[in-house]
mmCIF file of C-alpha atoms and ligand atoms in Angstrom:
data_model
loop_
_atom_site.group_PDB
_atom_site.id
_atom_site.type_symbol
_atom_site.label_atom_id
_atom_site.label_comp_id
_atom_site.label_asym_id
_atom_site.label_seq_id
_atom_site.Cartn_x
_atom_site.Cartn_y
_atom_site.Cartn_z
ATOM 1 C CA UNK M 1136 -131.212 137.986 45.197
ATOM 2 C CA UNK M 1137 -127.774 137.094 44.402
ATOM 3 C CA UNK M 1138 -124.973 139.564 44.070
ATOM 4 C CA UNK M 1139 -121.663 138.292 43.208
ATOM 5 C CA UNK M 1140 -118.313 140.454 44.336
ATOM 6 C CA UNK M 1141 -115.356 139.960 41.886
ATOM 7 C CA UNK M 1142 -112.048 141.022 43.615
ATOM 8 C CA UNK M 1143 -109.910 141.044 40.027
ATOM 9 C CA UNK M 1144 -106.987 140.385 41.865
ATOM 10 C CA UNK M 1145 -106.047 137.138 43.375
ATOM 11 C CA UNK M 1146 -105.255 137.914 46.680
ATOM 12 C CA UNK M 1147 -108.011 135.912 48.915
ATOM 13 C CA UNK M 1148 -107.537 137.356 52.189
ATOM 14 C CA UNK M 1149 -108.479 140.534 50.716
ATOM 15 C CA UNK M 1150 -111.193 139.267 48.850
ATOM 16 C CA UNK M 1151 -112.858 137.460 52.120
ATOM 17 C CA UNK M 1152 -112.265 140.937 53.735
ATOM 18 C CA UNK M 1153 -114.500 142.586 51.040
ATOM 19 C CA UNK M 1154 -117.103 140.056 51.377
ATOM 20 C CA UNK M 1155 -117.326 140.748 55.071
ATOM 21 C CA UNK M 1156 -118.014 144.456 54.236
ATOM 22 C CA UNK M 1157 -119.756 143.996 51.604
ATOM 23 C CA UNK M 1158 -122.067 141.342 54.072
ATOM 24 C CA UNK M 1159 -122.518 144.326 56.438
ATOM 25 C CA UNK M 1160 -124.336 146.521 54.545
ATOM 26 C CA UNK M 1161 -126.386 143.925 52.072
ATOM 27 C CA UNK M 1162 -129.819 144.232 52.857
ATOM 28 C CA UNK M 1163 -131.967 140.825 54.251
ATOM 29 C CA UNK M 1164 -132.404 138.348 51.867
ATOM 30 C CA UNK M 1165 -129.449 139.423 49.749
ATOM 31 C CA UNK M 1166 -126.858 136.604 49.233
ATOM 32 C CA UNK M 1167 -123.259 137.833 48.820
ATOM 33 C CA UNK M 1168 -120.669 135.854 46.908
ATOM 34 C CA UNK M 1169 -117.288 137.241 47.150
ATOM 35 C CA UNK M 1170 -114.292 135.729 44.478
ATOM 36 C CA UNK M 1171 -111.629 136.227 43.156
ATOM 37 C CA UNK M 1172 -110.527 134.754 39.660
ATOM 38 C CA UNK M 1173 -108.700 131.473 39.152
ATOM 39 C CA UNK M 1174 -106.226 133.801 37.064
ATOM 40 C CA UNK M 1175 -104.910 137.224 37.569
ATOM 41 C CA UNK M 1176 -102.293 139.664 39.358
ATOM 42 C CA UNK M 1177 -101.853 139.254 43.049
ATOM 43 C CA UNK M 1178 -102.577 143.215 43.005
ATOM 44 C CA UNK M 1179 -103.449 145.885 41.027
ATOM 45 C CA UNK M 1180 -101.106 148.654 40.194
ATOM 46 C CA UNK M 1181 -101.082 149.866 36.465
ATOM 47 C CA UNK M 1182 -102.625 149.319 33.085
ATOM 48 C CA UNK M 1183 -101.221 146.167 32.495
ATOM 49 C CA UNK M 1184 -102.408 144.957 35.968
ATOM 50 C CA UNK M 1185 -105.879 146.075 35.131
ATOM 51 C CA UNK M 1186 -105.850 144.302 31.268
ATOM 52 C CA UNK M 1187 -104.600 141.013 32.686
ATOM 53 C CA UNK M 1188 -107.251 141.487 35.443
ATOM 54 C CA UNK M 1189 -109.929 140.828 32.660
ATOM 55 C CA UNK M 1190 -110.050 137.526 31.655
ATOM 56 C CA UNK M 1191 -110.294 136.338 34.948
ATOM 57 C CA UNK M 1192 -113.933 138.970 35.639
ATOM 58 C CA UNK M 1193 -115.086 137.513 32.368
ATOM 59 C CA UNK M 1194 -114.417 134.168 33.376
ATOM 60 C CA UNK M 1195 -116.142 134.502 36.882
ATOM 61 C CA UNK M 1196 -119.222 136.432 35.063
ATOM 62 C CA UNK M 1197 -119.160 133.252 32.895
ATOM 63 C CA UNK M 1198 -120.330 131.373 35.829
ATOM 64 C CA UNK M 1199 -122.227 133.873 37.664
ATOM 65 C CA UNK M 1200 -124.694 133.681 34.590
ATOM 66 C CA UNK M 1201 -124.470 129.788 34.699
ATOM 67 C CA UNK M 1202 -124.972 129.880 38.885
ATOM 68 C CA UNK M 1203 -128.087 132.845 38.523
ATOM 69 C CA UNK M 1204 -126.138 135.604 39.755
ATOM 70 C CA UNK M 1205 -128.898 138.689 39.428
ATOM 71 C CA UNK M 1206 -125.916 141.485 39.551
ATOM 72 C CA UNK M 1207 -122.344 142.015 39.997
ATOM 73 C CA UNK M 1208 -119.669 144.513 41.774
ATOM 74 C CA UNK M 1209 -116.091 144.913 40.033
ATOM 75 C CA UNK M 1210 -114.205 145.535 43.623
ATOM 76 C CA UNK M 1211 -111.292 146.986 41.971
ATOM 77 C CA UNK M 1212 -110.497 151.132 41.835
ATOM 78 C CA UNK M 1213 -109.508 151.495 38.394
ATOM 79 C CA UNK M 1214 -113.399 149.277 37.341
ATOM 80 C CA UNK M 1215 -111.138 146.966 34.991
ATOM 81 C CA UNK M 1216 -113.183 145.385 32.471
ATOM 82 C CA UNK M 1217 -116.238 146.848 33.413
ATOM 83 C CA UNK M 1218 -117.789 147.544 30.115
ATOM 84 C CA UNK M 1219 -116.861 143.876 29.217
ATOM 85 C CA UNK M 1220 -118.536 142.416 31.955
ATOM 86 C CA UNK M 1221 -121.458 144.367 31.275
ATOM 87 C CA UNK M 1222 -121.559 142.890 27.582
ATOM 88 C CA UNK M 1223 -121.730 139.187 29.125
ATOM 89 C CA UNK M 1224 -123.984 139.780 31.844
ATOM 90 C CA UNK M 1225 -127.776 140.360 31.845
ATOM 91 C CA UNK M 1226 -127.946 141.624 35.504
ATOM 92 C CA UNK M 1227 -126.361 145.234 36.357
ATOM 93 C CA UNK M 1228 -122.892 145.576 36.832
ATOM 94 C CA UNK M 1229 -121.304 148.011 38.686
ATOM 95 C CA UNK M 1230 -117.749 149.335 39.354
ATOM 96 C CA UNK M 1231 -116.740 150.241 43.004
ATOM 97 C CA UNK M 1232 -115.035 153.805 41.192
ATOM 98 C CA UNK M 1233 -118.188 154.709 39.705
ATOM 99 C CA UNK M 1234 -120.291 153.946 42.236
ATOM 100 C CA UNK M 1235 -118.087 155.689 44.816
ATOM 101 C CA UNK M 1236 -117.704 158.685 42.986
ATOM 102 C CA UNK M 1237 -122.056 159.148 41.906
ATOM 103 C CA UNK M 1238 -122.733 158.702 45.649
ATOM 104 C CA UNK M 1239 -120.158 161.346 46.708
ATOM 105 C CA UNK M 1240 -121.469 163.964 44.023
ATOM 106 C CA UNK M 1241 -124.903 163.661 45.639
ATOM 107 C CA UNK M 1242 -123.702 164.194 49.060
ATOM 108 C CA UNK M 1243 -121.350 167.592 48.507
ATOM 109 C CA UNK M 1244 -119.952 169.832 45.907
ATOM 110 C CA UNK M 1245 -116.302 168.223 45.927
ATOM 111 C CA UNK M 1246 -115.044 165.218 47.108
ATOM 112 C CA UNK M 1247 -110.921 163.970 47.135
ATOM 113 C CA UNK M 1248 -110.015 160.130 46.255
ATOM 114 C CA UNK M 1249 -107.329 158.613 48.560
ATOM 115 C CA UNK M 1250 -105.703 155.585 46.743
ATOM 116 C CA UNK M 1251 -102.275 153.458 47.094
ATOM 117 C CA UNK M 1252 -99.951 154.243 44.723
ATOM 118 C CA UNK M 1253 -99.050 157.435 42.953
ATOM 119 C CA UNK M 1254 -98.885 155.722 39.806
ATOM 120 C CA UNK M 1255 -102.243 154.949 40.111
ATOM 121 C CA UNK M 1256 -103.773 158.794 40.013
ATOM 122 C CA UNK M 1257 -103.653 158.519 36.603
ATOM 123 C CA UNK M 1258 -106.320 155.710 36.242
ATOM 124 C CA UNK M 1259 -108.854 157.533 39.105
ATOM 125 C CA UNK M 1260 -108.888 160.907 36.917
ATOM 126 C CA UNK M 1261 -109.467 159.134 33.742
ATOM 127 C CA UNK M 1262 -112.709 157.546 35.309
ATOM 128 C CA UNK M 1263 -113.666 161.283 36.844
ATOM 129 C CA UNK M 1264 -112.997 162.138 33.416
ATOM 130 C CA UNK M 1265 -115.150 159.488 31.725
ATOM 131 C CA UNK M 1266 -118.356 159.222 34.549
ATOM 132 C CA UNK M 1267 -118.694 163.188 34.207
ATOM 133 C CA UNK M 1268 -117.307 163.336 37.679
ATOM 134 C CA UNK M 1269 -114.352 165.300 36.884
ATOM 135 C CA UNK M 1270 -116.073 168.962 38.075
ATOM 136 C CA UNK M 1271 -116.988 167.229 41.346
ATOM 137 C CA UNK M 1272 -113.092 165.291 41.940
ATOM 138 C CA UNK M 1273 -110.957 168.032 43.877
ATOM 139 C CA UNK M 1274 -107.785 166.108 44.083
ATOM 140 C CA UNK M 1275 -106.580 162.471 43.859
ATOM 141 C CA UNK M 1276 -104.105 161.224 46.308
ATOM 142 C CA UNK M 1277 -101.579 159.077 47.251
ATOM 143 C CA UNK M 1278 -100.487 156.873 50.212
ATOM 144 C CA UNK M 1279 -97.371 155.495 48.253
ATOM 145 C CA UNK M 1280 -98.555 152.425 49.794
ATOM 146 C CA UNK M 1281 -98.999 148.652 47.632
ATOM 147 C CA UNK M 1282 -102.002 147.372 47.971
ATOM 148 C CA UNK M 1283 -100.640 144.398 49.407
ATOM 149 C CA UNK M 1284 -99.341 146.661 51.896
ATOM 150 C CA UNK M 1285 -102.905 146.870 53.089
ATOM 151 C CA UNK M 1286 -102.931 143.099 53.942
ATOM 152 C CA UNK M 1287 -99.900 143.223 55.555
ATOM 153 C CA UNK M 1288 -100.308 143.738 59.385
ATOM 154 C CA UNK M 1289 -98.175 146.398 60.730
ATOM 155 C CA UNK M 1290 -97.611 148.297 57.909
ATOM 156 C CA UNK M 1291 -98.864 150.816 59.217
ATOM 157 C CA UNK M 1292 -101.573 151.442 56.375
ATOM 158 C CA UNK M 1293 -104.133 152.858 58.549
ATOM 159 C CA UNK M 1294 -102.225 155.536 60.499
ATOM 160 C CA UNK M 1295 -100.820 156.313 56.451
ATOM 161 C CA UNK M 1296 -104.032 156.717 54.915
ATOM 162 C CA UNK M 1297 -105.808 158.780 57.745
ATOM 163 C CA UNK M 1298 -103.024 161.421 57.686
ATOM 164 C CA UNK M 1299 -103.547 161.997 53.586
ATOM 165 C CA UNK M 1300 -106.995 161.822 54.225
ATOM 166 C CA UNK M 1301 -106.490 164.876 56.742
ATOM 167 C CA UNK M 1302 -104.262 166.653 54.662
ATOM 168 C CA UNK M 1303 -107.248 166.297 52.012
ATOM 169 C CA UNK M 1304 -109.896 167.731 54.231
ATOM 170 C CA UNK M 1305 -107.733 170.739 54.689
ATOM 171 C CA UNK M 1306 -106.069 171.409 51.805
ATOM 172 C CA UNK M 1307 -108.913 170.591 49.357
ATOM 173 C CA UNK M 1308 -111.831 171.749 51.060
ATOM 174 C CA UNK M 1309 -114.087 168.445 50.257
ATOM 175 C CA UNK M 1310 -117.505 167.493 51.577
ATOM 176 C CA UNK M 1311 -116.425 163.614 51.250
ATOM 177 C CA UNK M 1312 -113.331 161.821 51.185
ATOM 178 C CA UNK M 1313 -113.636 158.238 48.223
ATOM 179 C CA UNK M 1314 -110.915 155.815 49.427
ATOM 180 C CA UNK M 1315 -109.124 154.798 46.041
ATOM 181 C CA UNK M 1316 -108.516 151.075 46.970
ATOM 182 C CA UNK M 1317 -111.068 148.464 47.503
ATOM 183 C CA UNK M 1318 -108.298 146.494 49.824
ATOM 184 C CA UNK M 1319 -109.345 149.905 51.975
ATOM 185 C CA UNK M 1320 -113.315 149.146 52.424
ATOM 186 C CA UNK M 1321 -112.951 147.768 56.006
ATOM 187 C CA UNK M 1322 -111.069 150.885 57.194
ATOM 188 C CA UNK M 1323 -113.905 153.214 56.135
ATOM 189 C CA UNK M 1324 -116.099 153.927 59.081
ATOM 190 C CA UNK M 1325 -112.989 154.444 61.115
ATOM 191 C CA UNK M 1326 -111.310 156.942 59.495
ATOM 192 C CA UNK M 1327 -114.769 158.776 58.958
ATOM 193 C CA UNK M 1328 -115.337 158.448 63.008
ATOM 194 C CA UNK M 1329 -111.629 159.644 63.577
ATOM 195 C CA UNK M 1330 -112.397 162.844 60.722
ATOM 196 C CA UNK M 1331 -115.734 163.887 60.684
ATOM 197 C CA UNK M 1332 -116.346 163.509 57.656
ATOM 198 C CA UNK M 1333 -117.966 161.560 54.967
ATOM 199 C CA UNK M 1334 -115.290 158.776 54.144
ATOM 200 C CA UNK M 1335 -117.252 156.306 51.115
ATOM 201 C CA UNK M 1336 -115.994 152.784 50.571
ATOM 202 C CA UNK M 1337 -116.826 151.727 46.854
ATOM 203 C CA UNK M 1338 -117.329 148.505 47.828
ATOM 204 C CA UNK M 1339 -120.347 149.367 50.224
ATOM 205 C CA UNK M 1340 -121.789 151.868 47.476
ATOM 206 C CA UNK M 1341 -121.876 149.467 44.575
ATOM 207 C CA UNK M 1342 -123.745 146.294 46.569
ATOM 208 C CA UNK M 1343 -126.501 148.793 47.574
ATOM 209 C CA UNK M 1344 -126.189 150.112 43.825
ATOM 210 C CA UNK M 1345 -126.445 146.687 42.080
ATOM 211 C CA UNK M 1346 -129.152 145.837 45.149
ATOM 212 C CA UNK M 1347 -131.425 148.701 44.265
ATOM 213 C CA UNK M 1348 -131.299 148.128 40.232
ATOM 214 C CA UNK M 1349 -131.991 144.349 40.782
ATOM 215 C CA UNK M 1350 -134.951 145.206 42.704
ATOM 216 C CA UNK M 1351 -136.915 147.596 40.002
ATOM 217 C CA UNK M 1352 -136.365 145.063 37.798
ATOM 218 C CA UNK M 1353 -133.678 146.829 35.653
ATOM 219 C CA UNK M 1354 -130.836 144.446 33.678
ATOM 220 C CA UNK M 1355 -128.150 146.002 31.659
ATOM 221 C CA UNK M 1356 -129.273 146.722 28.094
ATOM 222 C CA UNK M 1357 -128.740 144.497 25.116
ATOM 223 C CA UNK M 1358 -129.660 147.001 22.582
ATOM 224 C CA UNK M 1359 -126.822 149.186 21.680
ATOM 225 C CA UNK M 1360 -122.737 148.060 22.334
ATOM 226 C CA UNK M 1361 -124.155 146.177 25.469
ATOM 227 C CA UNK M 1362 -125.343 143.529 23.686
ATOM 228 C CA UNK M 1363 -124.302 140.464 24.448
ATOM 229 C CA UNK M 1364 -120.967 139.286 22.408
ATOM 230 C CA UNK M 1365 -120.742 137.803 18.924
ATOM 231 C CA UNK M 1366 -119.695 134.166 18.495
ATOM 232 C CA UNK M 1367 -116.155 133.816 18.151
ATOM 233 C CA UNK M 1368 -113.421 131.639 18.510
ATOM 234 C CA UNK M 1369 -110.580 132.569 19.973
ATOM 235 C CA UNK M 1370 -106.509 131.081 19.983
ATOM 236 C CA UNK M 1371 -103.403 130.120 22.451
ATOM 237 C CA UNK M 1372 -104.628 130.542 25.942
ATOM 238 C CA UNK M 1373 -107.551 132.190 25.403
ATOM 239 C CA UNK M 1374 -108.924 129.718 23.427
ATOM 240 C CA UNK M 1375 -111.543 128.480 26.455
ATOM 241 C CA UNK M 1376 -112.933 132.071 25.925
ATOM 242 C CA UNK M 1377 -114.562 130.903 22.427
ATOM 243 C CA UNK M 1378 -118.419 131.476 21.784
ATOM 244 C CA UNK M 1379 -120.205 129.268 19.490
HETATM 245 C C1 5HY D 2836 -107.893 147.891 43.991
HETATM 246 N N1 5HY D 2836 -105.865 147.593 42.999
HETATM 247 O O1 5HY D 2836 -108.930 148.372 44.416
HETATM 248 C C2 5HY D 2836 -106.897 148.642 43.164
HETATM 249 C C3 5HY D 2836 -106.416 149.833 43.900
HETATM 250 C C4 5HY D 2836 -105.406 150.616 43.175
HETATM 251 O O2 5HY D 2836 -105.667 145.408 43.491
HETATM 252 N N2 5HY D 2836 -107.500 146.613 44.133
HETATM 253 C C5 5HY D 2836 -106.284 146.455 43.537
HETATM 254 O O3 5HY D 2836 -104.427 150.969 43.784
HETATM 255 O O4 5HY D 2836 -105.575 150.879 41.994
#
């Protein structure tokens, strides 16, 4: 099977970063493409980050159907355009958020996210809110780090990060700590080694999500507001987007 890994923003070195972890845990026999768009923000910080994000997924998903892609991770925090990309794809699709925070509700009562900037928060409780994961999300912190700080060697990301993922162990009481950035997957088993405690990488979660749906055979639904889009023609730059 084919699983392709869309990194919505356009920063490669992170993106080849999350294909290597994403690589690590796909199962044999599981081909992992890793991208990111042609168009986009070099990172991901607010809502306008995440809305210009989307053309770009839908453009990639746009190929992945043409190339036989059989499912797809959105390796962003905030799962921009994931609903969209659901509409254009027949294969599952599956947002590194959501799939983070499902595996850490079956694995303890209460788990914390960690994430980059405090202006971010915001975005991680709305998805609690809207994948009925809110009773099981403790807390959402931040590192008051960019995510570009995260490619940047020494800045000092790691030593950052472990120390609010501390303070979340003790201070929130969690069974499992979700790391907020996917720019963080490749510090994952680390931190859990260096805590103790269950530290989940989105990332990791949503290849061996997509992996297991594409294997029973299960594509995303085309009956209800799944359904693939209407034909349409759209204007000004967007105007490559048009359906016939
Ligand atoms: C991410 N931004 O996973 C989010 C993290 C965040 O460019 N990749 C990004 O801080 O929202």
């Amino acid at each position: 099977m084919k699983i392709k890994i869309i990194n919505p923003n356009t920063t490669w070195s992170m993106t080849e970063k999350i294909g290597l972890c994403a690589r690590q845990v796909a199962a044999p026999g599981t081909e992992i493409v890793a991208v990111s768009p042609a168009m986009g923000p070099a990172s991901i910080e607010s809502h306008c980050d995440e809305a210009l994000s989307v053309p770009g997924i839908l453009d990639e998903i746009r190929l992945g159907e043409a190339d036989g892609v059989d499912g797809y991770v959105i390796a962003c925090f905030g799962d921009p355009g994931l609903y969209a990309a659901r509409e254009a794809a027949r294969g599952p699709v599956i947002g590194i958020a959501e799939a983070a925070m499902h595996a850490a509700s079956m694995i303890g009562s209460g788990f914390s996210v960690v994430t980059t900037l405090e202006r971010t928060c915001g975005i991680a409780w709305h998805l609690a809110e809207a994948y009925g994961m809110r009773r099981f999300c403790r807390q959402v912190r931040a590192c008051e780090l960019n995510v570009l700080d995260l490619e940047r060697p020494g800045s000092d990301a790691y030593r950052i990060i472990v120390q609010e993922c501390r303070r979340a162990m003790h201070e929130d009481k969690v069974d499992s700590i979700v790391l907020g950035c996917a720019g963080m997957a490749d510090l994952c088993h680390a931190i859990g080694r260096e805590l103790g405690i269950n530290v989940i990488d989105g990332v990791s979660v949503a290849v061996k999500m997509a992996e297991s749906l594409v294997q029973l055979g299960l594509v995303t639904g085309k009956h209800g507001d799944l359904a693939y889009p209407l034909p349409k023609s759209y204007s000004g730059m967007l105007a490559s987007f048009s359906r016939h």
